[in-house]
Amino acid sequence: MDGGFFIRQVKLGDLRKICEIEEKSFPYPWSILSFLYVYHESPKFFFVAVKDGKVVGYIILKVRENVWKSGHLLNLAVDPKYRRRGIG
């Protein structure tokens, strides 16, 4: 595992880089509007991985905080240059 990265909650300024990673990762990427929606509706479960001051990945979860505390992974991607280093 390659160290030197950390996880933090997403910031509005991260969305452009997240969209770049998304477009490199999937044939049908989410739009920036989809990420904006999640950012405003559920930022508590939207995180980025940061290495050397750059956003290199992200994860979006949907968590139901009811009695069962169930959740789903909605989206996750790591910049191709940083894959296979334990970030995902």
Tab-separated table of C-alpha atoms in Angstrom:
chain	number	residue	atom	x	y	z
A	1	MET	CA	0.000	0.000	0.000
A	2	ASP	CA	1.246	3.464	-0.932
A	3	GLY	CA	0.871	5.826	2.026
A	4	GLY	CA	0.775	9.562	2.022
A	5	PHE	CA	-2.893	10.096	1.249
A	6	PHE	CA	-5.794	11.041	3.466
A	7	ILE	CA	-9.583	11.090	3.305
A	8	ARG	CA	-11.706	14.177	3.976
A	9	GLN	CA	-15.207	15.412	3.282
A	10	VAL	CA	-15.724	16.877	-0.150
A	11	LYS	CA	-15.581	20.637	-0.769
A	12	LEU	CA	-17.382	22.463	-3.557
A	13	GLY	CA	-14.032	23.287	-5.169
A	14	ASP	CA	-13.298	19.547	-5.558
A	15	LEU	CA	-16.108	18.919	-8.034
A	16	ARG	CA	-14.167	19.770	-11.215
A	17	LYS	CA	-11.425	17.280	-10.374
A	18	ILE	CA	-14.030	14.700	-9.372
A	19	CYS	CA	-15.679	15.108	-12.781
A	20	GLU	CA	-12.294	14.642	-14.505
A	21	ILE	CA	-11.720	11.408	-12.565
A	22	GLU	CA	-15.276	10.274	-13.335
A	23	GLU	CA	-14.818	10.862	-17.076
A	24	LYS	CA	-11.538	8.905	-17.092
A	25	SER	CA	-13.142	6.040	-15.166
A	26	PHE	CA	-16.538	5.314	-16.710
A	27	PRO	CA	-18.027	5.078	-20.208
A	28	TYR	CA	-21.215	6.826	-18.949
A	29	PRO	CA	-19.972	9.312	-16.353
A	30	TRP	CA	-22.135	11.215	-13.926
A	31	SER	CA	-22.668	14.865	-14.857
A	32	ILE	CA	-21.499	17.735	-12.718
A	33	LEU	CA	-25.169	18.324	-11.901
A	34	SER	CA	-25.367	14.848	-10.361
A	35	PHE	CA	-22.349	15.584	-8.178
A	36	LEU	CA	-23.763	18.997	-7.228
A	37	TYR	CA	-27.031	17.353	-6.202
A	38	VAL	CA	-25.231	14.874	-3.941
A	39	TYR	CA	-22.995	17.641	-2.574
A	40	HIS	CA	-26.008	19.697	-1.512
A	41	GLU	CA	-28.290	16.845	-0.435
A	42	SER	CA	-25.872	14.550	1.390
A	43	PRO	CA	-22.365	16.004	1.851
A	44	LYS	CA	-21.968	14.019	5.080
A	45	PHE	CA	-21.332	10.844	3.040
A	46	PHE	CA	-19.279	12.294	0.161
A	47	PHE	CA	-15.500	11.998	0.614
A	48	VAL	CA	-12.338	12.572	-1.398
A	49	ALA	CA	-8.904	10.971	-1.218
A	50	VAL	CA	-6.101	13.542	-1.316
A	51	LYS	CA	-2.442	12.886	-2.116
A	52	ASP	CA	0.210	15.590	-2.356
A	53	GLY	CA	-2.519	18.242	-2.152
A	54	LYS	CA	-4.483	16.822	-5.108
A	55	VAL	CA	-7.836	15.059	-5.163
A	56	VAL	CA	-7.057	11.590	-6.537
A	57	GLY	CA	-10.300	9.770	-5.786
A	58	TYR	CA	-13.755	9.981	-4.279
A	59	ILE	CA	-16.511	7.908	-2.730
A	60	ILE	CA	-20.218	8.620	-2.344
A	61	LEU	CA	-22.346	6.642	0.073
A	62	LYS	CA	-26.054	6.605	0.788
A	63	VAL	CA	-26.712	5.760	4.421
A	64	ARG	CA	-30.099	5.276	6.019
A	65	GLU	CA	-29.685	6.188	9.641
A	66	ASN	CA	-32.632	4.193	10.859
A	67	VAL	CA	-32.726	1.261	13.245
A	68	TRP	CA	-30.769	-0.962	10.806
A	69	LYS	CA	-28.257	1.692	9.692
A	70	SER	CA	-28.036	0.318	6.178
A	71	GLY	CA	-26.070	1.859	3.355
A	72	HIS	CA	-25.112	1.638	-0.289
A	73	LEU	CA	-22.077	2.613	-2.281
A	74	LEU	CA	-23.306	5.037	-4.965
A	75	ASN	CA	-20.048	5.897	-6.704
A	76	LEU	CA	-16.322	5.430	-6.248
A	77	ALA	CA	-13.358	6.111	-8.516
A	78	VAL	CA	-9.623	6.725	-8.318
A	79	ASP	CA	-7.610	8.664	-10.886
A	80	PRO	CA	-5.984	6.087	-13.205
A	81	LYS	CA	-2.511	7.441	-12.323
A	82	TYR	CA	-3.087	6.575	-8.653
A	83	ARG	CA	-4.753	3.174	-8.913
A	84	ARG	CA	-3.415	-0.009	-7.331
A	85	ARG	CA	-1.956	1.896	-4.377
A	86	GLY	CA	-4.586	1.123	-1.748
A	87	ILE	CA	-6.519	4.359	-2.182
A	88	GLY	CA	-9.802	2.814	-3.399
